[in-house]
Coordinates of C-alpha atoms and ligand atoms in Angstrom, one line a residue:
X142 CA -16.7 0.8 60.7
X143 CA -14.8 -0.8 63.5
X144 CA -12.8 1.3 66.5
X145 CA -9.7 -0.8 67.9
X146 CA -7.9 0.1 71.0
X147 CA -5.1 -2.0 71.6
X148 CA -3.5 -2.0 75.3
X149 CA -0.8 -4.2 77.2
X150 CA -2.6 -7.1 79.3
X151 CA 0.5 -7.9 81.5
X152 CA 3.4 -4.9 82.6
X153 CA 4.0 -3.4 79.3
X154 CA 6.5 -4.4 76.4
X155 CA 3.9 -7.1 74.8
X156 CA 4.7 -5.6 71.3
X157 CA 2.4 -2.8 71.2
X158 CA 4.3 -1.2 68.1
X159 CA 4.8 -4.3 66.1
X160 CA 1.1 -4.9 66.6
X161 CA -0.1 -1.1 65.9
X162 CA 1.8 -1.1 63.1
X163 CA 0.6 -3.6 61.5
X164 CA -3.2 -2.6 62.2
X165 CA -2.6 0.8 61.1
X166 CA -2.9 -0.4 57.6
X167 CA -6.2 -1.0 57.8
X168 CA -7.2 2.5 60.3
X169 CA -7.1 6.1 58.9
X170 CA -6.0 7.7 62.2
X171 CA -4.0 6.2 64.9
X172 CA -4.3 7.7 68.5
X173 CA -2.1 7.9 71.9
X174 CA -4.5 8.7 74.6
X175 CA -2.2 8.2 78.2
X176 CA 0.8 7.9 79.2
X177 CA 3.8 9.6 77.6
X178 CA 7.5 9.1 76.6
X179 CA 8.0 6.3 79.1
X180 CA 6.3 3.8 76.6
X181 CA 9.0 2.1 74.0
X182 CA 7.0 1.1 71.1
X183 CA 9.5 -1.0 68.5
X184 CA 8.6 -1.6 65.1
X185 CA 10.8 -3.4 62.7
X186 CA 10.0 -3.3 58.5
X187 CA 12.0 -5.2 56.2
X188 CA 14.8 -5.2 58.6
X189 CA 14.7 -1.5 59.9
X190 CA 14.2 -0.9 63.6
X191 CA 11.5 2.5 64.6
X192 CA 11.9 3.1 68.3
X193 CA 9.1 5.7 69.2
X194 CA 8.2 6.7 72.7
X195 CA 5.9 9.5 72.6
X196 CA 5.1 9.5 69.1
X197 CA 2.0 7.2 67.7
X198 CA 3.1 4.6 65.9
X199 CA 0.8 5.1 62.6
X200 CA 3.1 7.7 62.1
X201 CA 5.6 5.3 60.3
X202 CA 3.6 4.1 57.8
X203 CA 2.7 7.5 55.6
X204 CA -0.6 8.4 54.6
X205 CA -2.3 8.5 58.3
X206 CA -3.5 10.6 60.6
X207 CA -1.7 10.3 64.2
X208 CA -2.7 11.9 67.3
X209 CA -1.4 13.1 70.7
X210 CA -4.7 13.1 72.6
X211 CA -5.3 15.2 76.1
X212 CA -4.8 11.9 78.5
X213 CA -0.7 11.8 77.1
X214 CA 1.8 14.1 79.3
X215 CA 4.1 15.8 76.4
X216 CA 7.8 16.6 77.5
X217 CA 8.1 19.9 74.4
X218 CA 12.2 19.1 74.5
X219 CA 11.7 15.3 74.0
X220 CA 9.1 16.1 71.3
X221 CA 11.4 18.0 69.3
X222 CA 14.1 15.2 69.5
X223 CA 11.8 12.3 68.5
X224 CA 10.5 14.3 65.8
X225 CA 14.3 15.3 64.9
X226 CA 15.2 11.4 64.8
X227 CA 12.4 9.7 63.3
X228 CA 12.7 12.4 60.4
X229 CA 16.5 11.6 60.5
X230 CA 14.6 7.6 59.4
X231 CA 12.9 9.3 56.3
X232 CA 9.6 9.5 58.2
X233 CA 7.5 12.1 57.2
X234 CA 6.0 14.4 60.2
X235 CA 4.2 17.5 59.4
X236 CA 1.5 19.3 60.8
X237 CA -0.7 17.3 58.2
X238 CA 0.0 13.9 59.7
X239 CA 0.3 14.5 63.2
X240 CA -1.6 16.8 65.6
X241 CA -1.6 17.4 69.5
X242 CA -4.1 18.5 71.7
X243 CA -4.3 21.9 72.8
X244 CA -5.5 20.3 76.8
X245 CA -2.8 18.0 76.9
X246 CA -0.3 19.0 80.3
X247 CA 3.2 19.2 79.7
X248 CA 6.3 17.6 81.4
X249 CA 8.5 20.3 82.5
X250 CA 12.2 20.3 83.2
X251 CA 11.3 20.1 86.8
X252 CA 9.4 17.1 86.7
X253 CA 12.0 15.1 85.2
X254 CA 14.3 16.5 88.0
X255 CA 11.8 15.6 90.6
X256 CA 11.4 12.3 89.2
X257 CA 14.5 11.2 89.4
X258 CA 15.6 13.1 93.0
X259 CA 12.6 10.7 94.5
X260 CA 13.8 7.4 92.6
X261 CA 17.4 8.1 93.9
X262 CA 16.8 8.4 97.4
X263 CA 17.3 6.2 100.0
X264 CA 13.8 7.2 101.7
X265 CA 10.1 6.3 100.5
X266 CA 9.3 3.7 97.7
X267 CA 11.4 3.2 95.0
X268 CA 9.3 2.3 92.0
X269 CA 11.8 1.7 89.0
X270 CA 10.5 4.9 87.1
X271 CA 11.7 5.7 83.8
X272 CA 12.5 9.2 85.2
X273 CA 10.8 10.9 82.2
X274 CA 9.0 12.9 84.6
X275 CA 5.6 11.1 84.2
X276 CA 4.7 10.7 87.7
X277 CA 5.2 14.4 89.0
X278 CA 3.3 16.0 85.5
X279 CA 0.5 13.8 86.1
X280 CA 0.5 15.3 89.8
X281 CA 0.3 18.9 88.5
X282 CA -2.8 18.0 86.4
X283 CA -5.0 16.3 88.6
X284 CA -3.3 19.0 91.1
X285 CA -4.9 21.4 88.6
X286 CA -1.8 23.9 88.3
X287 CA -0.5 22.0 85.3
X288 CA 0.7 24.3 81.9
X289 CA -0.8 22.6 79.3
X290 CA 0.2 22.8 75.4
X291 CA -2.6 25.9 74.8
X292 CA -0.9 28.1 77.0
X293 CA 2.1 28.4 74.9
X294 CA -0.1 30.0 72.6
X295 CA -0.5 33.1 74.9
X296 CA 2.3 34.4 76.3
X297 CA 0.5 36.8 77.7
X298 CA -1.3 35.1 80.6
X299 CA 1.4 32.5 80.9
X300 CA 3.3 34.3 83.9
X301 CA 0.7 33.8 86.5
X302 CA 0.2 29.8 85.8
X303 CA 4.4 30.3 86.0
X304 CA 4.1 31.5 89.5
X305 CA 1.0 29.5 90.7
X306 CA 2.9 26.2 89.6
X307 CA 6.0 27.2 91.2
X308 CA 4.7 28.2 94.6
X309 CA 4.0 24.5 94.6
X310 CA 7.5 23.5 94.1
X311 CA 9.1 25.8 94.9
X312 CA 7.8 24.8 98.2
X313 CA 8.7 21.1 97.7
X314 CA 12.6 22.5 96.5
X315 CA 13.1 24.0 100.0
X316 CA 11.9 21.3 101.7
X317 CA 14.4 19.3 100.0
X318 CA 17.1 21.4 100.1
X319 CA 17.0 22.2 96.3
X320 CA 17.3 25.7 94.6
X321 CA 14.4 27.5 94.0
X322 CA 13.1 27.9 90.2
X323 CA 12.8 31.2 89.2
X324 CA 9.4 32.5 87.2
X325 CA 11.5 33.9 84.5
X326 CA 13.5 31.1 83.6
X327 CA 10.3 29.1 83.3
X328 CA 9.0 31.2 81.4
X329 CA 12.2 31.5 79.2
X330 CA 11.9 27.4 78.6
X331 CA 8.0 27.4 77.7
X332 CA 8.5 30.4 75.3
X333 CA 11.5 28.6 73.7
X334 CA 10.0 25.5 72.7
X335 CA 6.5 27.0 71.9
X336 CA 7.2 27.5 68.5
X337 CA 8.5 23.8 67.9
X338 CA 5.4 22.2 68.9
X339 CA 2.3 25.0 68.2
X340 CA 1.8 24.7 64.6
X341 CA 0.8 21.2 65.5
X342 CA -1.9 22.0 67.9
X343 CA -5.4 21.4 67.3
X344 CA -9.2 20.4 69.0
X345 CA -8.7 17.3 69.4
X346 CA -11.9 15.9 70.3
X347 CA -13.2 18.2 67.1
X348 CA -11.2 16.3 65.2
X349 CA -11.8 13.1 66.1
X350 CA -15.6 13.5 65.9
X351 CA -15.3 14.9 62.1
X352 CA -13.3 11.8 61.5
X353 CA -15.8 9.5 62.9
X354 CA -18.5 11.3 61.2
X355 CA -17.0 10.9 57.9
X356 CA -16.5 7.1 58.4
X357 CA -12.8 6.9 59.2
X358 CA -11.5 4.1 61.4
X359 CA -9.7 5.2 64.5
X360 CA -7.1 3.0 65.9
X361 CA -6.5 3.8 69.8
X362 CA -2.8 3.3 70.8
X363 CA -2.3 2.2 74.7
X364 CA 1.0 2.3 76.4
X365 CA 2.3 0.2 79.4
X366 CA 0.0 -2.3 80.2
X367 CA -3.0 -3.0 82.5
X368 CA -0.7 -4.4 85.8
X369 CA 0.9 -0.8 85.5
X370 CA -2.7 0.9 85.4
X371 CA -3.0 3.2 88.5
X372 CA -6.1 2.1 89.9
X373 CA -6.0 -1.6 88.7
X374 CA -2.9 -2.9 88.5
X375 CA 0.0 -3.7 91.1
X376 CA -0.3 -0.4 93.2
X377 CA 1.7 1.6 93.8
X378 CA 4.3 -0.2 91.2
X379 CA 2.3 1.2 88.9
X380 CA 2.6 4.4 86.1
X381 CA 0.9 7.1 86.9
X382 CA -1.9 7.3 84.6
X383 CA -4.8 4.8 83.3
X384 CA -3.6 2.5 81.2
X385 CA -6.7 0.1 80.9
X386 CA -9.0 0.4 77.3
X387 CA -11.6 2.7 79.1
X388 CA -9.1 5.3 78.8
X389 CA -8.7 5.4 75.3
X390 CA -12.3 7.6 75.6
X391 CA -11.3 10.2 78.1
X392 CA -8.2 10.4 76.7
X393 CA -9.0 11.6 73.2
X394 CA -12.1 13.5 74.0
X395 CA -14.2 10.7 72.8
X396 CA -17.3 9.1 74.4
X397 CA -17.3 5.3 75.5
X398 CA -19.6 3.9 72.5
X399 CA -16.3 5.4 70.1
X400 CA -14.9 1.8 71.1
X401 CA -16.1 -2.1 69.3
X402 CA -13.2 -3.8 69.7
X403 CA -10.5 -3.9 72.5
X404 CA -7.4 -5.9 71.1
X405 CA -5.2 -7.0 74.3
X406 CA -1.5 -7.5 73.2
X407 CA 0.1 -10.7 75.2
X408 CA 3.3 -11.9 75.4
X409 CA 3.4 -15.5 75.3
X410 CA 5.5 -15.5 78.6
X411 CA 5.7 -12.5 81.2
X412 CA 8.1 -9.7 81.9
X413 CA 8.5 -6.6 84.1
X414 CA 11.2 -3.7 84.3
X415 CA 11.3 -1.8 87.1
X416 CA 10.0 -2.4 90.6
X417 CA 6.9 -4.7 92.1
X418 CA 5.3 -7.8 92.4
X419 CA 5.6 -10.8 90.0
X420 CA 4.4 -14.2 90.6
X421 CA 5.5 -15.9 88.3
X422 CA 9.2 -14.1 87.6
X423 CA 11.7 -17.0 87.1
X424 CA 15.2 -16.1 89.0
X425 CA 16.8 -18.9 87.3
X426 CA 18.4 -19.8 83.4
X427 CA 15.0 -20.1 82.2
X428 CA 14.2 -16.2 82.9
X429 CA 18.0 -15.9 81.6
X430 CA 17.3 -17.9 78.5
X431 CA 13.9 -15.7 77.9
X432 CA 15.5 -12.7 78.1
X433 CA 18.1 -13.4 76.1
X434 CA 16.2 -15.4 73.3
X435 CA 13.9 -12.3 73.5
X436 CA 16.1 -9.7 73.3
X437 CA 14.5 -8.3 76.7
X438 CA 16.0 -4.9 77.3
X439 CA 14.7 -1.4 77.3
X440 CA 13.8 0.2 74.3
X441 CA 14.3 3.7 75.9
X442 CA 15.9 3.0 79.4
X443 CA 18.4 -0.1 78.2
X444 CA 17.6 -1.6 81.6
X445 CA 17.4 -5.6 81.8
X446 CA 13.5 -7.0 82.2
X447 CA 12.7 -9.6 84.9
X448 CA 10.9 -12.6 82.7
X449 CA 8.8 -15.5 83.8
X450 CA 6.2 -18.0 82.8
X451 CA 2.6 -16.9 80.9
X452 CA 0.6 -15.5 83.8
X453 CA -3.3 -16.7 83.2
X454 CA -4.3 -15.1 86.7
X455 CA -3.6 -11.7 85.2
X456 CA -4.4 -11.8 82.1
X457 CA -7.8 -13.3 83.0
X458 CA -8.5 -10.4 85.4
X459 CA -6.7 -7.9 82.5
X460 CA -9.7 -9.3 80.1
X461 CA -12.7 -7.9 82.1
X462 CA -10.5 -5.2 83.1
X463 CA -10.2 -3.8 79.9
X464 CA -13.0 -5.5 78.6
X465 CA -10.8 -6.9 76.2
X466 CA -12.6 -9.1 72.7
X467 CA -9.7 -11.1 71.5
X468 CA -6.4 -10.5 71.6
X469 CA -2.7 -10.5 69.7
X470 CA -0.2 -13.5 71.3
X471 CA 3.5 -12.1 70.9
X472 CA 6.6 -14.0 71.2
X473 CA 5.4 -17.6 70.7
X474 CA 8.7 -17.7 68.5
X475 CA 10.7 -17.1 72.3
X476 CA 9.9 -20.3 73.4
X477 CA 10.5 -22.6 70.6
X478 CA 12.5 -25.5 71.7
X479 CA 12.1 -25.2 75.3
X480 CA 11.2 -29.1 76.4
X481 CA 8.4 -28.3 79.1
X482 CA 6.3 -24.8 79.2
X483 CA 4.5 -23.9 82.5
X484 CA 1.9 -22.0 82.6
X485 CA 0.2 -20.5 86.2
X486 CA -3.3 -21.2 86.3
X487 CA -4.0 -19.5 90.3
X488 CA -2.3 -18.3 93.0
X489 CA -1.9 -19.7 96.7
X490 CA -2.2 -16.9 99.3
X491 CA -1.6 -18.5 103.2
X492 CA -2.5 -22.1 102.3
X493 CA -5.5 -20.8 100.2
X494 CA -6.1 -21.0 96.3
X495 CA -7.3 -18.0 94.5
X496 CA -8.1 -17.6 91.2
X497 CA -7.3 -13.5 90.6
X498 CA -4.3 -10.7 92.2
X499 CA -5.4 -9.6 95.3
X500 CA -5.7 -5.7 95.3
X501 CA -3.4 -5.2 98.6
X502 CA 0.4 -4.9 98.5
X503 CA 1.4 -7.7 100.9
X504 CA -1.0 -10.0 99.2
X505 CA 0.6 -9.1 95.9
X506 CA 3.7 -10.1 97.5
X507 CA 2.9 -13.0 99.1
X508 CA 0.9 -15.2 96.0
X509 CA 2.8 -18.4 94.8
X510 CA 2.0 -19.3 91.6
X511 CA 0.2 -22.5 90.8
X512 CA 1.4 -24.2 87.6
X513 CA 0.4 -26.9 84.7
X514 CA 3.0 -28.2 82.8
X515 CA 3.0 -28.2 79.3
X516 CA 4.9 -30.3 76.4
X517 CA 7.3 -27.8 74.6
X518 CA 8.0 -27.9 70.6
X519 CA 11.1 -28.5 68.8
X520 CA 10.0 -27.4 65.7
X521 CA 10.2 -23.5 65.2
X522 CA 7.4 -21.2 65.0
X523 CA 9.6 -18.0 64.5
X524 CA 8.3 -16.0 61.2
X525 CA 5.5 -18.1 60.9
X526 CA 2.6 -16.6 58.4
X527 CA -0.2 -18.9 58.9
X528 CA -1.5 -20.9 61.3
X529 CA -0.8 -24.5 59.2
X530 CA 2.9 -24.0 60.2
X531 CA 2.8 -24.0 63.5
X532 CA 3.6 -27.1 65.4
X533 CA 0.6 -29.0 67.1
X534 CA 2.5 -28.8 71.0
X535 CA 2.5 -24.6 69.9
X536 CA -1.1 -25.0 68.6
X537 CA -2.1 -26.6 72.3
X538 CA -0.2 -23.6 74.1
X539 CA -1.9 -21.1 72.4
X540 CA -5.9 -23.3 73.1
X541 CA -5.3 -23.6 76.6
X542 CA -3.4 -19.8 77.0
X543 CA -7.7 -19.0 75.3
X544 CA -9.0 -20.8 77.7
X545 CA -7.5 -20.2 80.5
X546 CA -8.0 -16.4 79.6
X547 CA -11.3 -16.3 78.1
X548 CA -10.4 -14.5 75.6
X549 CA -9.8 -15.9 71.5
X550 CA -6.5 -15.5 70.0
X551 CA -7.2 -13.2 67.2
X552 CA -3.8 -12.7 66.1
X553 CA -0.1 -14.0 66.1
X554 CA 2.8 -12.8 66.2
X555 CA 6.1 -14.7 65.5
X556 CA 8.9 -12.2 65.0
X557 CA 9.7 -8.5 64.9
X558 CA 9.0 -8.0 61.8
X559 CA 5.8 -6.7 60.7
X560 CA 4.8 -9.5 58.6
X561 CA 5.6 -12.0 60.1
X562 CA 1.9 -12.3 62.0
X563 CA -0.7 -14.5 61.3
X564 CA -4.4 -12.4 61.5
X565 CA -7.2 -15.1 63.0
X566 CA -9.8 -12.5 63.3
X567 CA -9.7 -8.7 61.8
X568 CA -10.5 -6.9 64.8
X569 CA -12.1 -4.2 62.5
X570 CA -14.2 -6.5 60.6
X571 CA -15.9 -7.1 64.0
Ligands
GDP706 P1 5.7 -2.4 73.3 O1 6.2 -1.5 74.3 O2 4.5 -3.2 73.7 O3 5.5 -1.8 72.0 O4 6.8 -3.5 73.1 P2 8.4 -3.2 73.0 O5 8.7 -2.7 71.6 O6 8.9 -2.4 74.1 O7 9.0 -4.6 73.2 C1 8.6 -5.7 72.4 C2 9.9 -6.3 71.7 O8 9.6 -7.5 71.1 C3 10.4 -5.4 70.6 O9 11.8 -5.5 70.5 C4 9.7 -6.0 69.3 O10 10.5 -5.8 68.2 C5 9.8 -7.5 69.7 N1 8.7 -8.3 69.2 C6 7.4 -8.0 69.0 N2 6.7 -9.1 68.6 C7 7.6 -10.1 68.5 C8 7.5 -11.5 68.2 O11 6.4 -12.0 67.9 N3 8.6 -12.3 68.4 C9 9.8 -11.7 68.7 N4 10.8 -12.5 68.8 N5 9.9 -10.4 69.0 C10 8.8 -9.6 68.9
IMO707 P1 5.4 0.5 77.0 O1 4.4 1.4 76.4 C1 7.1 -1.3 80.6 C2 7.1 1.1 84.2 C3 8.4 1.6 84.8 C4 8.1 1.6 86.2 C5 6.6 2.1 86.3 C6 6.4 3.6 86.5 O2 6.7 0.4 76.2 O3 4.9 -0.9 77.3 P2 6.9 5.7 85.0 O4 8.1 6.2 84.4 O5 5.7 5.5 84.1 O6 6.4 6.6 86.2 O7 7.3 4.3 85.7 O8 6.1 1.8 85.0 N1 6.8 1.5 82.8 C7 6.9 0.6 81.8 N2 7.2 -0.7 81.8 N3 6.7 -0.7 79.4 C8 6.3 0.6 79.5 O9 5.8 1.2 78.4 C9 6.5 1.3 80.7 N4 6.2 2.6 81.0 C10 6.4 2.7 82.3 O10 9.4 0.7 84.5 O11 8.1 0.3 86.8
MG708 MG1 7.9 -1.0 75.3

């Protein structure tokens, strides 16, 4: 039986959820392993729109298993509010069908605070953040003065990883002119929340190696995308965890072999929200006309997304760096009737082709994008089902995008809705 781990090969918003969705049919459990309610994951079924964040998406369709893994930073007060509103759907979440693991940090109040003091400022780098307080709980883990999920379980010895946390920032809060935190109102948050989010605790890793044993398929669910990974991808515009396939191990308490297949999900075109590099962003009414034929806001944050022409550079470096097999091509439908279609096949960097993103920031900056130019299609390709329907100009697209990539198209996706996807190659047949 076949493992899947789906990521995001460009900045995130590929159509991860759609794509998850539909997979989770065929898996029995369905796993989040990094990142944390700054992911948007949208699924649409027979006309109804899912907006999760922090939730896995398997958890929509009933009859799975879906898992918070250790790598995911958990906000307790937003977990109680997705759980509130997804049930408000008529989606079923008990302590059945969803579990958390007990080593997973939480994002505190302060976090979200601190998060969004450093994004408003006029001083240091302003990353476009979601605020969620990602960045800052990420720093108390590998800080190692993080509260994780266990210790809402004992009350008892919570007080001392109260104080040891906040002489950390309470130290920061003076230094920026803030009020101090006091142990006791701490304290008074975690205890009020702990009995919202306990009963769905478990071993993760336990868990996850019964379900193995017994044969299940296990379908890994990656936020953001590789370009947002914080050792790979455009540094320091980046999220603050690892978003590349490799995590979907560490993150779930699962060794390396755990993974056969690493599905890459691709928008046929590229966008970005929030701060950074981006080669190929197009500052013109063709980015206007891809956002707005996409539909290219937000899920969570409402903000507008920068768009541009399919990126091969990345996505070719996103293939080895996620070691990706094949992967899902969204969006296709997006650029029906468009007369030309450019693709960027290298960079230039001071008079000099290159053929991947330089790793340093004023490199990242400086690339110019080197483009081919493509026929478009006026036929449309939107809620297309099988291959036969698509138009031959879409049919070339998608060939050379393979190429280009190294990577085979092993599924297709031509709308929102969940059936409207054309499956090439069942990543869990592999
Ligand atoms: P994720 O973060 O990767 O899960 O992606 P988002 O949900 O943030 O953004 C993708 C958006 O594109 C969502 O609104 C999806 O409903 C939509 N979408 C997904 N696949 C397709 C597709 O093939 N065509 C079109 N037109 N929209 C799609
Ligand atoms: P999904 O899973 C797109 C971006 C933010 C910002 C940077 C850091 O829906 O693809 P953070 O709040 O993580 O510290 O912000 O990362 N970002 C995303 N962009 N899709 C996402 O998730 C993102 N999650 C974070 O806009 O540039
Ligand atoms: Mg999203």
């Amino acid at each position: 039986m076949a493992n899947v781990v789906v990521v995001g090969s460009q900045w995130g918003d590929e159509g991860k959820g759609k794509i998850v969705d539909w997979l989770s049919e065929r898996a029995d459990v369905v796993v989040r392993y990094q990142g944390g309610h700054n992911a948007g994951h949208t699924l649409v079924i027979d006309g109804v729109s899912y907006k999760l964040a922090l939730l896995p998406s398997g958890l929509v369709r009933g009859g799975k298993l879906s898992v918070i893994g250790n790598g995911v930073v958990v906000d307790p007060h937003h977990f109680v509010a997705e759980v509130d509103k997804l049930r408000g759907q008529g989606v079923e979440i008990t302590p059945e069908n969803l579990r958390i693991a007990e080593n997973a940090p939480l994002i505190l109040s302060l976090h979200r605070e601190l998060d969004a003091i450093r994004e408003g400022s006029n001083t240091g780098l302003r990353i476009g953040t979601t605020k969620r307080g990602i960045g800052p709980a990420y720093e108390d883990k590998v800080g190692r003065r993080a509260i994780r999920v266990v210790d809402l379980a004992d009350t008892d010895t919570l007080m001392p990883k109260i104080e040891r946390l906040l002489s950390h920032h309470n130290a920061l809060r003076r230094g920026m002119g803030l009020e101090e935190i006091s142990a006791d109102a701490m304290f008074e948050e975690l205890t009020s929340v702990a009995a919202d989010i306990l009963p769905f605790v478990d071993q993760v890793w336990r868990l996850l190696d019964e379900k193995r044993r017994a044969g299940a398929r296990i379908l890994f669910e990656g936020a953001q995308g590789a370009l947002l990974d914080n050792d790979h991808g455009t540094y320091p515009f980046v999220t603050s965890s690892n978003t590349v396939a490799g995590q979907a191990a560490a993150g779930s308490g699962m060794g390396p072999g755990a993974v056969d297949y690493v599905l890459g999900i691709t928008k046929a075109y590229t966008t970005r929200v929030g701060e950074g590099p981006f080669p190929t962003e197009l500052d013109d009414e063709i980015g206007e006309y891809l956002g707005v034929t996409g539909k290219e806001w937000g899920v969570n944050t409402g903000r507008k997304r920068r768009c541009g022409w399919f990126d091969a550079v990345i996505v070719r470096q996103t293939v080895k760096t996620s070691g990706i097999n094949g992967i899902a091509l969204t969006k296709l439908d997006v650029l029906d009737g468009l007369k030309e279609i450019k693709i960027c096949v290298g960079y230039e960097l001071d008079g000099q082709k290159i053929d991947y993103l330089p790793a340093s920031m004023g490199a990242q900056a400086g690339v110019k994008p080197i483009y081919e130019t493509l026929e478009g299609w006026s036929e449309t390709t939107a809620g297309a089902r099988s291959w036969a329907e698509l138009p031959a100009q879409a049919v070339k697209y998608v060939r050379y995008i393979e190429e280009l990539i190294g990577a085979p198209v092993a599924m297709l996706s031509t709308s929102p809705e969940r059936l409207d996807t054309i499956l090439v190659h069942d990543p869990f047949q592999d």
